[in-house]
Amino acid sequence: QLTVGHAAYPVRLLDTPYLTQSEKEAMEVEEKEIEPVEPFEAKIGECTVSLVDFVATGKKWAVDGSLVLAPRRQGSSLNQPSLMLSAREVLLTDLRSEVIALGMKAEYSALSGYSQLIINGKIFVRKDTASGKLGVEGPLCEDFFRVRSLVSSQFVTL
């Protein structure tokens, strides 16, 4: 289902990439096959999620009038940042326990607008109270990469 503003429209998703007429003709001349696009799927709890990049083809499904969407060709998509999803809220107090289990020292503090963990006195994991965004800051050292890996392990990246 496609949501635009307050309206929702039924859609059909194709696995064949959308090509302009000139791209189709070029493929025919080169005698190349159009390869279907398989979306990357990840499990979060009981749900399966997928990040897709589709374009409206301008056609409608004859049976029920659904809009037809096709994936963009590989390489034609805009470079978008990764999307990180978590099944639950990532709590710094839980991260603190995991950091301590790795043999590092961690101090938790809650300040105005954000809370933070200070690991081994040099690595900061900050969580914005309003948005819930997490950030890892500090010198590029073994501890930094271990903490960053631990924070990243709390998410599925699409």
Tab-separated table of C-alpha atoms in Angstrom:
chain	number	residue	atom	x	y	z
A	1	GLN	CA	0.000	0.000	0.000
A	2	LEU	CA	1.328	3.415	-0.992
A	3	THR	CA	0.653	6.298	1.381
A	4	VAL	CA	0.698	9.854	0.022
A	5	GLY	CA	-0.317	12.489	2.526
A	6	HIS	CA	-3.589	11.270	4.013
A	7	ALA	CA	-4.519	9.066	1.027
A	8	ALA	CA	-3.600	5.424	0.483
A	9	TYR	CA	-3.527	3.631	-2.868
A	10	PRO	CA	-3.278	-0.083	-3.632
A	11	VAL	CA	-0.049	-0.969	-5.468
A	12	ARG	CA	1.548	-3.941	-7.235
A	13	LEU	CA	5.300	-4.377	-6.914
A	14	LEU	CA	7.213	-5.825	-9.856
A	15	ASP	CA	10.606	-7.518	-9.634
A	16	THR	CA	11.719	-6.293	-13.072
A	17	PRO	CA	13.586	-2.962	-12.999
A	18	TYR	CA	11.981	0.070	-14.593
A	19	LEU	CA	13.644	1.067	-17.872
A	20	THR	CA	12.979	4.072	-20.086
A	21	GLN	CA	12.160	3.383	-23.733
A	22	SER	CA	15.729	4.232	-24.819
A	23	GLU	CA	17.152	1.886	-22.155
A	24	LYS	CA	14.846	-0.914	-23.361
A	25	GLU	CA	15.978	-0.393	-26.960
A	26	ALA	CA	19.638	-0.417	-25.925
A	27	MET	CA	19.087	-3.697	-24.054
A	28	GLU	CA	17.460	-5.235	-27.156
A	29	VAL	CA	20.358	-4.132	-29.386
A	30	GLU	CA	22.898	-5.624	-26.958
A	31	GLU	CA	20.666	-8.707	-26.543
A	32	LYS	CA	20.896	-8.478	-22.768
A	33	GLU	CA	18.392	-9.990	-20.353
A	34	ILE	CA	16.783	-7.800	-17.709
A	35	GLU	CA	17.612	-9.341	-14.339
A	36	PRO	CA	14.955	-9.294	-11.590
A	37	VAL	CA	15.763	-7.371	-8.417
A	38	GLU	CA	15.694	-9.265	-5.120
A	39	PRO	CA	15.132	-6.943	-2.140
A	40	PHE	CA	17.301	-7.401	0.946
A	41	GLU	CA	15.188	-8.617	3.844
A	42	ALA	CA	16.006	-8.653	7.539
A	43	LYS	CA	14.187	-10.053	10.574
A	44	ILE	CA	13.249	-7.804	13.483
A	45	GLY	CA	11.411	-9.811	16.089
A	46	GLU	CA	8.470	-11.464	14.337
A	47	CYS	CA	8.517	-9.004	11.418
A	48	THR	CA	10.404	-9.110	8.137
A	49	VAL	CA	11.466	-5.681	6.876
A	50	SER	CA	12.926	-4.571	3.577
A	51	LEU	CA	14.248	-1.297	2.213
A	52	VAL	CA	13.071	-0.857	-1.363
A	53	ASP	CA	13.569	1.846	-3.977
A	54	PHE	CA	10.671	1.747	-6.455
A	55	VAL	CA	9.413	4.112	-9.129
A	56	ALA	CA	5.849	4.544	-10.396
A	57	THR	CA	5.616	3.187	-13.948
A	58	GLY	CA	2.533	5.208	-14.909
A	59	LYS	CA	0.559	2.011	-15.486
A	60	LYS	CA	-2.340	0.460	-13.580
A	61	TRP	CA	-3.059	-3.192	-12.855
A	62	ALA	CA	-5.996	-4.183	-15.068
A	63	VAL	CA	-7.708	-6.405	-12.480
A	64	ASP	CA	-8.171	-3.918	-9.646
A	65	GLY	CA	-6.700	-0.601	-10.835
A	66	SER	CA	-3.655	-0.810	-8.516
A	67	LEU	CA	-0.683	1.420	-9.364
A	68	VAL	CA	2.286	-0.532	-10.745
A	69	LEU	CA	5.653	0.141	-9.118
A	70	ALA	CA	8.961	-1.223	-10.431
A	71	PRO	CA	12.394	-1.187	-8.759
A	72	ARG	CA	14.996	1.249	-10.004
A	73	ARG	CA	17.882	-0.302	-11.890
A	74	GLN	CA	20.946	-1.154	-9.814
A	75	GLY	CA	23.336	1.785	-9.895
A	76	SER	CA	20.656	4.296	-10.954
A	77	SER	CA	19.433	4.771	-7.399
A	78	LEU	CA	20.488	7.774	-5.386
A	79	ASN	CA	23.108	7.013	-2.781
A	80	GLN	CA	21.045	6.904	0.366
A	81	PRO	CA	22.403	6.390	3.856
A	82	SER	CA	21.822	3.050	5.515
A	83	LEU	CA	18.704	2.644	7.589
A	84	MET	CA	19.239	1.151	11.047
A	85	LEU	CA	16.242	-0.460	12.759
A	86	SER	CA	15.833	-1.961	16.199
A	87	ALA	CA	12.984	-4.088	17.564
A	88	ARG	CA	13.093	-2.151	20.825
A	89	GLU	CA	14.484	1.037	22.302
A	90	VAL	CA	18.228	0.823	22.834
A	91	LEU	CA	18.874	1.780	26.449
A	92	LEU	CA	22.267	3.085	27.522
A	93	THR	CA	21.887	1.290	30.846
A	94	ASP	CA	21.667	-2.031	28.947
A	95	LEU	CA	24.683	-1.048	26.834
A	96	ARG	CA	26.563	-0.206	30.039
A	97	SER	CA	26.061	-3.773	31.288
A	98	GLU	CA	27.340	-5.189	27.996
A	99	VAL	CA	30.370	-2.869	27.981
A	100	ILE	CA	31.251	-3.910	31.539
A	101	ALA	CA	30.889	-7.579	30.500
A	102	LEU	CA	33.539	-6.886	27.819
A	103	GLY	CA	35.931	-5.804	30.584
A	104	MET	CA	35.718	-2.058	30.054
A	105	LYS	CA	34.817	0.648	32.553
A	106	ALA	CA	31.556	2.552	31.848
A	107	GLU	CA	29.942	5.509	33.591
A	108	TYR	CA	26.325	6.527	32.861
A	109	SER	CA	25.024	10.077	33.215
A	110	ALA	CA	21.805	11.818	32.206
A	111	LEU	CA	22.109	15.484	31.257
A	112	SER	CA	19.693	18.058	29.873
A	113	GLY	CA	18.667	16.917	26.389
A	114	TYR	CA	20.764	13.769	26.256
A	115	SER	CA	22.178	10.869	28.232
A	116	GLN	CA	25.631	9.404	27.786
A	117	LEU	CA	28.005	6.602	28.577
A	118	ILE	CA	31.669	7.378	29.098
A	119	ILE	CA	33.710	4.249	28.396
A	120	ASN	CA	37.276	3.980	29.705
A	121	GLY	CA	37.271	7.772	30.122
A	122	LYS	CA	37.603	8.446	26.385
A	123	ILE	CA	34.738	6.939	24.349
A	124	PHE	CA	31.340	8.674	24.493
A	125	VAL	CA	28.027	7.071	23.530
A	126	ARG	CA	25.401	9.806	23.506
A	127	LYS	CA	21.659	9.390	23.103
A	128	ASP	CA	19.511	12.402	22.243
A	129	THR	CA	16.474	12.383	24.526
A	130	ALA	CA	14.068	13.888	21.977
A	131	SER	CA	15.001	11.912	18.838
A	132	GLY	CA	16.511	8.774	20.365
A	133	LYS	CA	19.522	9.007	18.023
A	134	LEU	CA	22.740	7.401	19.208
A	135	GLY	CA	26.245	8.635	18.485
A	136	VAL	CA	29.652	7.159	19.267
A	137	GLU	CA	32.564	9.593	19.623
A	138	GLY	CA	36.175	9.269	20.656
A	139	PRO	CA	39.697	8.599	19.442
A	140	LEU	CA	40.112	5.880	16.820
A	141	CYS	CA	41.443	3.085	18.980
A	142	GLU	CA	40.614	-0.535	19.769
A	143	ASP	CA	38.065	0.509	22.443
A	144	PHE	CA	36.270	2.813	19.991
A	145	PHE	CA	35.800	0.045	17.434
A	146	ARG	CA	34.673	-2.460	20.080
A	147	VAL	CA	32.064	0.013	21.414
A	148	ARG	CA	30.912	0.990	17.922
A	149	SER	CA	30.504	-2.690	17.046
A	150	LEU	CA	28.506	-3.275	20.232
A	151	VAL	CA	26.172	-0.338	19.483
A	152	SER	CA	25.748	-1.461	15.857
A	153	SER	CA	24.884	-4.992	16.988
A	154	GLN	CA	21.702	-3.585	18.556
A	155	PHE	CA	20.343	-2.818	15.072
A	156	VAL	CA	19.542	-4.401	11.734
A	157	THR	CA	21.048	-2.343	8.909
A	158	LEU	CA	19.203	-1.991	5.596
